[in-house]
Short mmCIF file of N, CA and C in Angstrom, two decimals:
data_model
loop_
_atom_site.label_atom_id
_atom_site.label_comp_id
_atom_site.label_asym_id
_atom_site.label_seq_id
_atom_site.Cartn_x
_atom_site.Cartn_y
_atom_site.Cartn_z
N MET D 143 7.10 51.33 168.76
CA MET D 143 6.08 50.44 168.34
C MET D 143 6.67 49.53 167.30
N PRO D 144 6.66 48.23 167.30
CA PRO D 144 7.19 47.34 166.25
C PRO D 144 6.38 47.40 165.11
N LEU D 145 6.90 47.20 163.86
CA LEU D 145 6.13 47.23 162.64
C LEU D 145 5.52 45.78 162.47
N PRO D 146 4.31 45.70 161.85
CA PRO D 146 3.79 44.43 161.60
C PRO D 146 4.56 43.72 160.54
N GLU D 147 4.39 42.41 160.46
CA GLU D 147 5.21 41.58 159.43
C GLU D 147 5.05 42.01 158.06
N SER D 148 3.90 42.61 157.70
CA SER D 148 3.61 42.94 156.32
C SER D 148 4.43 44.21 155.92
N LEU D 149 4.98 44.94 156.95
CA LEU D 149 5.75 46.23 156.67
C LEU D 149 7.12 46.02 157.31
N PRO D 150 8.04 45.22 156.57
CA PRO D 150 9.30 45.02 157.16
C PRO D 150 10.15 46.25 157.34
N PRO D 151 10.84 46.55 158.36
CA PRO D 151 11.73 47.76 158.42
C PRO D 151 12.64 47.88 157.29
N GLY D 152 12.77 49.15 156.93
CA GLY D 152 13.71 49.45 155.73
C GLY D 152 13.00 49.36 154.47
N ARG D 153 11.83 48.87 154.40
CA ARG D 153 11.11 48.89 153.05
C ARG D 153 10.56 50.27 152.74
N PRO D 154 10.75 50.73 151.49
CA PRO D 154 10.33 52.10 151.15
C PRO D 154 8.82 52.31 151.52
N GLY D 155 8.56 53.42 152.11
CA GLY D 155 7.20 53.76 152.44
C GLY D 155 6.69 53.21 153.73
N THR D 156 7.48 52.65 154.53
CA THR D 156 7.09 52.12 155.81
C THR D 156 7.63 53.03 156.86
N CYS D 157 6.79 53.14 158.04
CA CYS D 157 7.23 53.86 159.20
C CYS D 157 6.47 53.41 160.27
N PRO D 158 6.90 53.50 161.57
CA PRO D 158 6.19 53.09 162.71
C PRO D 158 5.11 54.04 163.23
N ALA D 159 4.38 54.58 162.24
CA ALA D 159 3.35 55.54 162.66
C ALA D 159 2.04 55.27 161.91
N THR D 160 1.02 55.99 162.12
CA THR D 160 -0.21 55.66 161.40
C THR D 160 -0.07 56.10 159.89
N VAL D 161 -1.04 55.61 159.11
CA VAL D 161 -1.00 55.96 157.77
C VAL D 161 -1.39 57.34 157.47
N THR D 162 -1.85 58.17 158.50
CA THR D 162 -2.12 59.59 158.23
C THR D 162 -0.82 60.34 158.27
N HIS D 163 0.27 59.75 158.67
CA HIS D 163 1.60 60.42 158.72
C HIS D 163 2.00 60.74 157.28
N PRO D 164 2.42 61.97 156.92
CA PRO D 164 2.79 62.15 155.52
C PRO D 164 3.85 61.27 154.96
N GLY D 165 4.71 60.68 155.73
CA GLY D 165 5.71 59.77 155.37
C GLY D 165 5.23 58.38 155.07
N CYS D 166 4.01 58.08 155.30
CA CYS D 166 3.44 56.64 155.20
C CYS D 166 2.54 56.57 154.05
N ARG D 167 2.69 55.40 153.37
CA ARG D 167 1.56 55.13 152.35
C ARG D 167 0.55 54.13 152.96
N PRO D 168 -0.70 54.24 152.53
CA PRO D 168 -1.68 53.32 153.07
C PRO D 168 -1.29 51.80 152.63
N LEU D 169 -1.48 50.89 153.44
CA LEU D 169 -1.30 49.54 153.08
C LEU D 169 -2.60 48.81 153.01
N ARG D 170 -2.92 48.27 151.87
CA ARG D 170 -4.19 47.66 151.46
C ARG D 170 -3.92 46.12 151.33
N ARG D 171 -4.57 45.33 152.12
CA ARG D 171 -4.45 43.99 152.02
C ARG D 171 -5.81 43.23 151.80
N PRO D 172 -6.11 42.67 150.67
CA PRO D 172 -7.38 42.03 150.57
C PRO D 172 -7.54 40.84 151.49
N LEU D 173 -8.79 40.70 151.99
CA LEU D 173 -9.01 39.64 152.84
C LEU D 173 -10.37 39.03 152.59
N GLU D 174 -10.54 37.76 152.36
CA GLU D 174 -11.81 37.13 152.11
C GLU D 174 -12.15 36.24 153.20
N LEU D 175 -13.32 36.56 153.84
CA LEU D 175 -13.81 35.67 155.02
C LEU D 175 -14.76 34.72 154.51
N SER D 176 -14.76 33.56 155.15
CA SER D 176 -15.77 32.49 154.79
C SER D 176 -16.69 32.36 156.01
N PRO D 177 -17.85 31.66 155.81
CA PRO D 177 -18.72 31.46 156.89
C PRO D 177 -18.05 30.90 158.10
N GLY D 178 -18.26 31.39 159.21
CA GLY D 178 -17.64 30.95 160.44
C GLY D 178 -16.37 31.61 160.88
N ASP D 179 -15.80 32.44 159.96
CA ASP D 179 -14.61 33.11 160.23
C ASP D 179 -14.86 34.30 161.12
N LEU D 180 -13.89 34.73 161.91
CA LEU D 180 -13.98 35.81 162.75
C LEU D 180 -12.85 36.73 162.59
N LEU D 181 -13.10 38.12 162.35
CA LEU D 181 -12.13 39.13 162.15
C LEU D 181 -12.22 40.08 163.32
N ILE D 182 -11.16 40.19 164.07
CA ILE D 182 -11.17 41.20 165.18
C ILE D 182 -10.23 42.39 164.69
N VAL D 183 -10.57 43.62 164.84
CA VAL D 183 -9.93 44.73 164.50
C VAL D 183 -9.79 45.68 165.66
N ASP D 184 -8.58 46.05 166.00
CA ASP D 184 -8.32 46.99 167.00
C ASP D 184 -8.36 48.39 166.45
N ASN D 185 -9.55 49.05 166.65
CA ASN D 185 -9.71 50.38 166.15
C ASN D 185 -8.85 51.44 166.69
N PHE D 186 -8.20 51.18 167.69
CA PHE D 186 -7.20 52.14 168.24
C PHE D 186 -5.84 52.09 167.53
N ARG D 187 -5.64 51.02 166.84
CA ARG D 187 -4.35 50.95 166.07
C ARG D 187 -4.48 50.77 164.53
N THR D 188 -5.72 50.68 163.94
CA THR D 188 -5.91 50.48 162.61
C THR D 188 -6.96 51.42 162.03
N THR D 189 -6.92 51.58 160.74
CA THR D 189 -7.98 52.21 160.00
C THR D 189 -8.35 51.13 158.98
N HIS D 190 -9.71 50.88 158.85
CA HIS D 190 -10.18 49.83 157.93
C HIS D 190 -11.28 50.22 157.25
N ALA D 191 -11.62 49.51 156.18
CA ALA D 191 -12.74 49.71 155.34
C ALA D 191 -13.03 48.39 154.62
N ARG D 192 -14.07 48.52 153.80
CA ARG D 192 -14.38 47.22 153.01
C ARG D 192 -14.69 47.67 151.60
N THR D 193 -14.65 46.67 150.69
CA THR D 193 -15.04 46.99 149.36
C THR D 193 -16.51 47.04 149.25
N PRO D 194 -17.11 47.73 148.20
CA PRO D 194 -18.53 47.85 148.10
C PRO D 194 -19.14 46.44 148.04
N LEU D 195 -20.36 46.39 148.51
CA LEU D 195 -21.10 45.13 148.56
C LEU D 195 -22.51 45.36 148.00
N ALA D 196 -22.96 44.54 147.02
CA ALA D 196 -24.39 44.69 146.49
C ALA D 196 -25.04 43.32 146.85
N PRO D 197 -25.64 43.20 148.12
CA PRO D 197 -26.18 41.82 148.46
C PRO D 197 -27.33 41.47 147.50
N PRO D 198 -27.53 40.22 147.29
CA PRO D 198 -28.59 39.74 146.34
C PRO D 198 -30.05 39.84 147.02
N TRP D 199 -30.03 40.12 148.38
CA TRP D 199 -31.37 40.18 149.05
C TRP D 199 -32.15 38.91 148.74
N ASP D 200 -31.53 37.70 148.81
CA ASP D 200 -32.31 36.49 148.62
C ASP D 200 -32.35 35.70 149.89
N GLY D 201 -32.02 36.27 150.98
CA GLY D 201 -32.04 35.53 152.27
C GLY D 201 -30.69 34.94 152.59
N GLU D 202 -29.74 35.00 151.71
CA GLU D 202 -28.40 34.46 151.82
C GLU D 202 -27.38 35.46 152.14
N GLU D 203 -27.77 36.74 152.24
CA GLU D 203 -26.81 37.87 152.55
C GLU D 203 -26.21 37.74 153.93
N ARG D 204 -25.02 38.27 154.04
CA ARG D 204 -24.26 38.26 155.38
C ARG D 204 -24.47 39.59 156.06
N TRP D 205 -24.55 39.59 157.34
CA TRP D 205 -24.74 40.79 158.15
C TRP D 205 -23.50 40.96 158.96
N LEU D 206 -23.15 42.20 159.24
CA LEU D 206 -22.09 42.53 160.18
C LEU D 206 -22.57 42.74 161.49
N HIS D 207 -22.00 42.15 162.50
CA HIS D 207 -22.32 42.27 163.91
C HIS D 207 -21.22 42.98 164.64
N ARG D 208 -21.52 43.94 165.33
CA ARG D 208 -20.48 44.68 166.02
C ARG D 208 -20.46 44.33 167.61
N VAL D 209 -19.30 44.19 168.04
CA VAL D 209 -19.05 43.91 169.45
C VAL D 209 -18.05 44.92 169.95
N THR D 210 -18.44 45.65 171.13
CA THR D 210 -17.54 46.62 171.67
C THR D 210 -17.26 46.20 173.06
N PRO D 211 -16.10 45.59 173.29
CA PRO D 211 -15.78 45.21 174.63
C PRO D 211 -15.28 46.38 175.43
N PRO D 212 -15.49 46.43 176.82
CA PRO D 212 -15.01 47.50 177.65
C PRO D 212 -13.54 47.47 177.62
N GLY D 213 -12.91 48.66 177.91
CA GLY D 213 -11.52 48.67 178.16
C GLY D 213 -10.89 49.77 177.29
N ARG D 214 -9.63 50.17 177.58
CA ARG D 214 -9.03 51.21 176.87
C ARG D 214 -9.79 52.52 176.60
N GLY D 215 -10.53 52.88 177.67
CA GLY D 215 -11.28 54.17 177.60
C GLY D 215 -12.59 53.90 176.83
N THR D 216 -12.95 52.76 176.46
CA THR D 216 -14.25 52.58 175.75
C THR D 216 -15.31 52.51 176.83
N PRO D 217 -16.38 53.41 176.84
CA PRO D 217 -17.42 53.32 177.76
C PRO D 217 -18.39 52.06 177.57
N TRP D 218 -18.72 51.59 178.60
CA TRP D 218 -19.67 50.40 178.41
C TRP D 218 -21.10 50.86 178.73
N PRO D 219 -22.08 50.56 177.82
CA PRO D 219 -23.34 51.12 177.94
C PRO D 219 -24.20 50.57 179.15
#
């Protein structure tokens, strides 16, 4: 499996395995999305999280919508 560009081969702490492997350090990259942006995450290849959010509850808060396409063993409801 090739390494992503953010983990160049030979850099200390990188390996072509998941971050759960004892030889790997987690890689954290901050990402700020703007209205209209779309982020697609392959849950079979990544582990992801988000920073804590305290929405103002003023009608301007953003909501997460989940889409699960069929394929790769994913059951379709």
